[in-house]
PDB file of C-alpha atoms and ligand atoms in Angstrom:
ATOM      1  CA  UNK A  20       0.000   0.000   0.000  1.00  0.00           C
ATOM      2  CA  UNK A  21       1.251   3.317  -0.843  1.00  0.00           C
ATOM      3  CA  UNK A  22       0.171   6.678   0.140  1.00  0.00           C
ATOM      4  CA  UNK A  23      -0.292   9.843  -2.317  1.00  0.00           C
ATOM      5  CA  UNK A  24       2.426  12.330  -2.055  1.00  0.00           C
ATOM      6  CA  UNK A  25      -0.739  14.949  -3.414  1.00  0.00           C
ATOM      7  CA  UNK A  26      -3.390  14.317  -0.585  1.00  0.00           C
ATOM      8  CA  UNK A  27      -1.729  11.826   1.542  1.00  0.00           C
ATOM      9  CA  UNK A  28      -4.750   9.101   0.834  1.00  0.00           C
ATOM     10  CA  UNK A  29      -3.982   5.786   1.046  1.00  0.00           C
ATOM     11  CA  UNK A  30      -3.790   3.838  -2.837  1.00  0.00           C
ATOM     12  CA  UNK A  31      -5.114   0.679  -2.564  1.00  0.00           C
ATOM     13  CA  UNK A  32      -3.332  -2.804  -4.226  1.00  0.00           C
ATOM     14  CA  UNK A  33      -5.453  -2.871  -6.887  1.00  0.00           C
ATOM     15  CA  UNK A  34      -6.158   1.119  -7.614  1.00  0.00           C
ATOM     16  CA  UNK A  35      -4.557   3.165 -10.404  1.00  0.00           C
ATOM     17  CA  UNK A  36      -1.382   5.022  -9.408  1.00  0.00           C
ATOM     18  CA  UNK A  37      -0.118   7.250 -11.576  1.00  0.00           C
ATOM     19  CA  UNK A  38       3.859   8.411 -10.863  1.00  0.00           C
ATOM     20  CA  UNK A  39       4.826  11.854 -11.682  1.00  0.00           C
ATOM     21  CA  UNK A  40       8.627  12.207 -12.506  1.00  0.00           C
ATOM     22  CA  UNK A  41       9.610  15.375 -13.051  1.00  0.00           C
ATOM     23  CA  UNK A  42      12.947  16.149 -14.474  1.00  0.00           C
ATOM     24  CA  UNK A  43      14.653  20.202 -13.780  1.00  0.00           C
ATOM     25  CA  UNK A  44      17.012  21.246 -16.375  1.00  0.00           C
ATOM     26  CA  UNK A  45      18.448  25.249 -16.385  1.00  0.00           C
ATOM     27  CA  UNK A  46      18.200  26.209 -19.770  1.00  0.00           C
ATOM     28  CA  UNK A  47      21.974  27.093 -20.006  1.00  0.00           C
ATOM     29  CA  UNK A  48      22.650  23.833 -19.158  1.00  0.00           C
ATOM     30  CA  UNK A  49      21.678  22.519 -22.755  1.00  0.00           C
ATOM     31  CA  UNK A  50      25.141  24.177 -23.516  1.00  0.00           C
ATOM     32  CA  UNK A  51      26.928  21.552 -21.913  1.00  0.00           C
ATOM     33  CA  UNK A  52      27.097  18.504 -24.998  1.00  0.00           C
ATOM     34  CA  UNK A  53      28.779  18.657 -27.076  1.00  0.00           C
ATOM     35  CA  UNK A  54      31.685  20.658 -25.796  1.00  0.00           C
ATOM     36  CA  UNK A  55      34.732  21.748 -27.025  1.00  0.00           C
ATOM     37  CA  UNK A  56      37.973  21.218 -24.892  1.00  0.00           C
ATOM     38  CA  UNK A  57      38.270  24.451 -23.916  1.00  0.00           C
ATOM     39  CA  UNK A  58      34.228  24.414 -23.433  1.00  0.00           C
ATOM     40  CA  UNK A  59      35.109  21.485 -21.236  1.00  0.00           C
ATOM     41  CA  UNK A  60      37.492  23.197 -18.828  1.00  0.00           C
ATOM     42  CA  UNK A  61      35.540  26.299 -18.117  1.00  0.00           C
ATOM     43  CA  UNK A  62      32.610  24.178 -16.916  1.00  0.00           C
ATOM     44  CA  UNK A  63      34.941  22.358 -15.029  1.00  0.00           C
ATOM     45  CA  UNK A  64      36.278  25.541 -13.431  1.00  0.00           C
ATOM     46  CA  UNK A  65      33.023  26.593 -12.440  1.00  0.00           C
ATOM     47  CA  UNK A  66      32.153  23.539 -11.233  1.00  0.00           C
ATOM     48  CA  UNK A  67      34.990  24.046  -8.646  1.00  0.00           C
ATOM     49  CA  UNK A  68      34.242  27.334  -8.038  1.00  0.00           C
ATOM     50  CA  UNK A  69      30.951  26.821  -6.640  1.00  0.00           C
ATOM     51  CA  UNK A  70      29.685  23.982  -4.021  1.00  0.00           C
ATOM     52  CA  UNK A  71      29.188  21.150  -6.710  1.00  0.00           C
ATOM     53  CA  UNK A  72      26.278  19.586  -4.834  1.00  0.00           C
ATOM     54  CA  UNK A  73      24.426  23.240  -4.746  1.00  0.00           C
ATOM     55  CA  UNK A  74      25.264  23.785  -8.526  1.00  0.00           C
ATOM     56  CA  UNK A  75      24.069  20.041  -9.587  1.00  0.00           C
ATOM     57  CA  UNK A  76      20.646  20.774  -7.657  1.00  0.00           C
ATOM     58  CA  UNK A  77      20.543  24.644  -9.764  1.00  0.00           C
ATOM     59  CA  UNK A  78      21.478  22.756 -13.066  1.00  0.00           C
ATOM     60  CA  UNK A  79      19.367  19.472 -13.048  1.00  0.00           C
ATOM     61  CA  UNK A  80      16.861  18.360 -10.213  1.00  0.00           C
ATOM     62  CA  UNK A  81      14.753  15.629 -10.170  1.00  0.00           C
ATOM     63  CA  UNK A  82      11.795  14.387  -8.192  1.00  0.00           C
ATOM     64  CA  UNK A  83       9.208  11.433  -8.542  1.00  0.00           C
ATOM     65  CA  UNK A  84       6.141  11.366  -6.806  1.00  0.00           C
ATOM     66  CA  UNK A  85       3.283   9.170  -6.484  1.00  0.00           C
ATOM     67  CA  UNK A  86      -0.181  10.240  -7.256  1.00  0.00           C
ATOM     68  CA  UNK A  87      -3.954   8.721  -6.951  1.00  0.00           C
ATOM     69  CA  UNK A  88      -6.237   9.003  -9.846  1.00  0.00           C
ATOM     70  CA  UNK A  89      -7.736  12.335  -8.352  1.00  0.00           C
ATOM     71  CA  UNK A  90      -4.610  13.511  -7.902  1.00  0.00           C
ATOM     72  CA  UNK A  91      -3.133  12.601 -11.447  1.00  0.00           C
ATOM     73  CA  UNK A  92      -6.036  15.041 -13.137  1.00  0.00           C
ATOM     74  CA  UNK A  93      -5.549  17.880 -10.483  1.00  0.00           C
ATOM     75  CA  UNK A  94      -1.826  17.770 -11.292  1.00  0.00           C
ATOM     76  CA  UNK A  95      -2.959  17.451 -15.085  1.00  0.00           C
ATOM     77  CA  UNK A  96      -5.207  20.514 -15.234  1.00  0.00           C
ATOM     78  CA  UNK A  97      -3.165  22.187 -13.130  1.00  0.00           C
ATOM     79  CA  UNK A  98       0.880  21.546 -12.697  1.00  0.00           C
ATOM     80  CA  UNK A  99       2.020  24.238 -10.882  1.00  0.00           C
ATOM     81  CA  UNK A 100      -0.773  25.064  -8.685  1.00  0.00           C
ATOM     82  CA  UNK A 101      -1.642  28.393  -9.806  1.00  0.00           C
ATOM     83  CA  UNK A 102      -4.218  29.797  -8.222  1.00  0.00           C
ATOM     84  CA  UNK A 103      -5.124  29.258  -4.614  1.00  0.00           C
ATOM     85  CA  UNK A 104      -8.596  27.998  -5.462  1.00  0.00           C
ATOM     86  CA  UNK A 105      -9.192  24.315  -5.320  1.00  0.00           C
ATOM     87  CA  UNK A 106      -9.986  23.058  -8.751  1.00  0.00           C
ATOM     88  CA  UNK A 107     -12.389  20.662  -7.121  1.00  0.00           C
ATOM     89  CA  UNK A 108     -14.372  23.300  -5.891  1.00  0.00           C
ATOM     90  CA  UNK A 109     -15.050  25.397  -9.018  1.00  0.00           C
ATOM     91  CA  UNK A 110     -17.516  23.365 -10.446  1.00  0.00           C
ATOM     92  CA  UNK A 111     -20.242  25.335  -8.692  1.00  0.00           C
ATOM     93  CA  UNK A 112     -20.989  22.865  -5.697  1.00  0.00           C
ATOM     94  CA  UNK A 113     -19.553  24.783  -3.118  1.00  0.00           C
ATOM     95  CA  UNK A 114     -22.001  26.325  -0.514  1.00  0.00           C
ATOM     96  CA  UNK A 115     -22.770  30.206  -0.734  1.00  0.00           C
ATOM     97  CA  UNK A 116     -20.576  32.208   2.198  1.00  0.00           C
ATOM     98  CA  UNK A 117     -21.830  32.946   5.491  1.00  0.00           C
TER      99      UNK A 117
HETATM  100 ZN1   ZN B 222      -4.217  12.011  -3.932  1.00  0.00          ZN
END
C-alpha cells in the first residue's frame, strides 16, 4: 500500500497510481554537450568554483512522486498550482458564504 504524495490518501493494491517524474534542467545547461575542450574546462572551473552539490541541484533536479487518480487530473489541469482555489471546488458545488 502506498500513500499519495498529493493528498496523503492511502492507494489501494489494486487502484490506479499514476507516478509523476519530473525532471529540472536550467536552460543554459543545454550548452553543456557537445563541448569543445576548452568548453570542457571552463565548466569544469566553475564547477569548482561553486559547491558542486548546490550547482548540480541549480542545473538538473529531479523528483518522482506518487499520485492517486484524483490527484493525477488535479496535477494534469493544473501543474504548478496556480491559483489558490481548489480546482475541485469550481464546479459550482460549493455552498454560498456565510
Ligand atoms: Zn491524492
Amino acid at each position: 500500500m502506498e500513500i499519495c504524495d498529493g493528498c496523503g490518501t492511502h492507494i489501494q493494491s489494486g487502484e490506479t497510481r499514476y507516478i509523476v517524474h519530473m525532471t529540472i534542467t536550467a536552460d543554459d545547461a543545454q550548452t553543456v554537450s557537445p563541448v569543445t575542450d576548452e568548453e570542457m574546462e571552463e565548466i569544469i572551473a566553475r564547477f569548482e568554483s561553486a559547491n558542486s552539490i548546490d550547482l548540480e541541484q541549480q542545473v538538473y533536479s529531479e523528483r518522482s512522486f506518487i499520485l492517486c487518480a484524483r490527484c493525477k487530473q488535479r496535477f494534469m489541469q493544473n501543474p504548478l498550482g496556480k491559483g489558490s482555489r481548489d480546482p475541485f471546488e469550481e464546479d459550482g458545488l460549493s455552498g454560498p458564504l456565510h
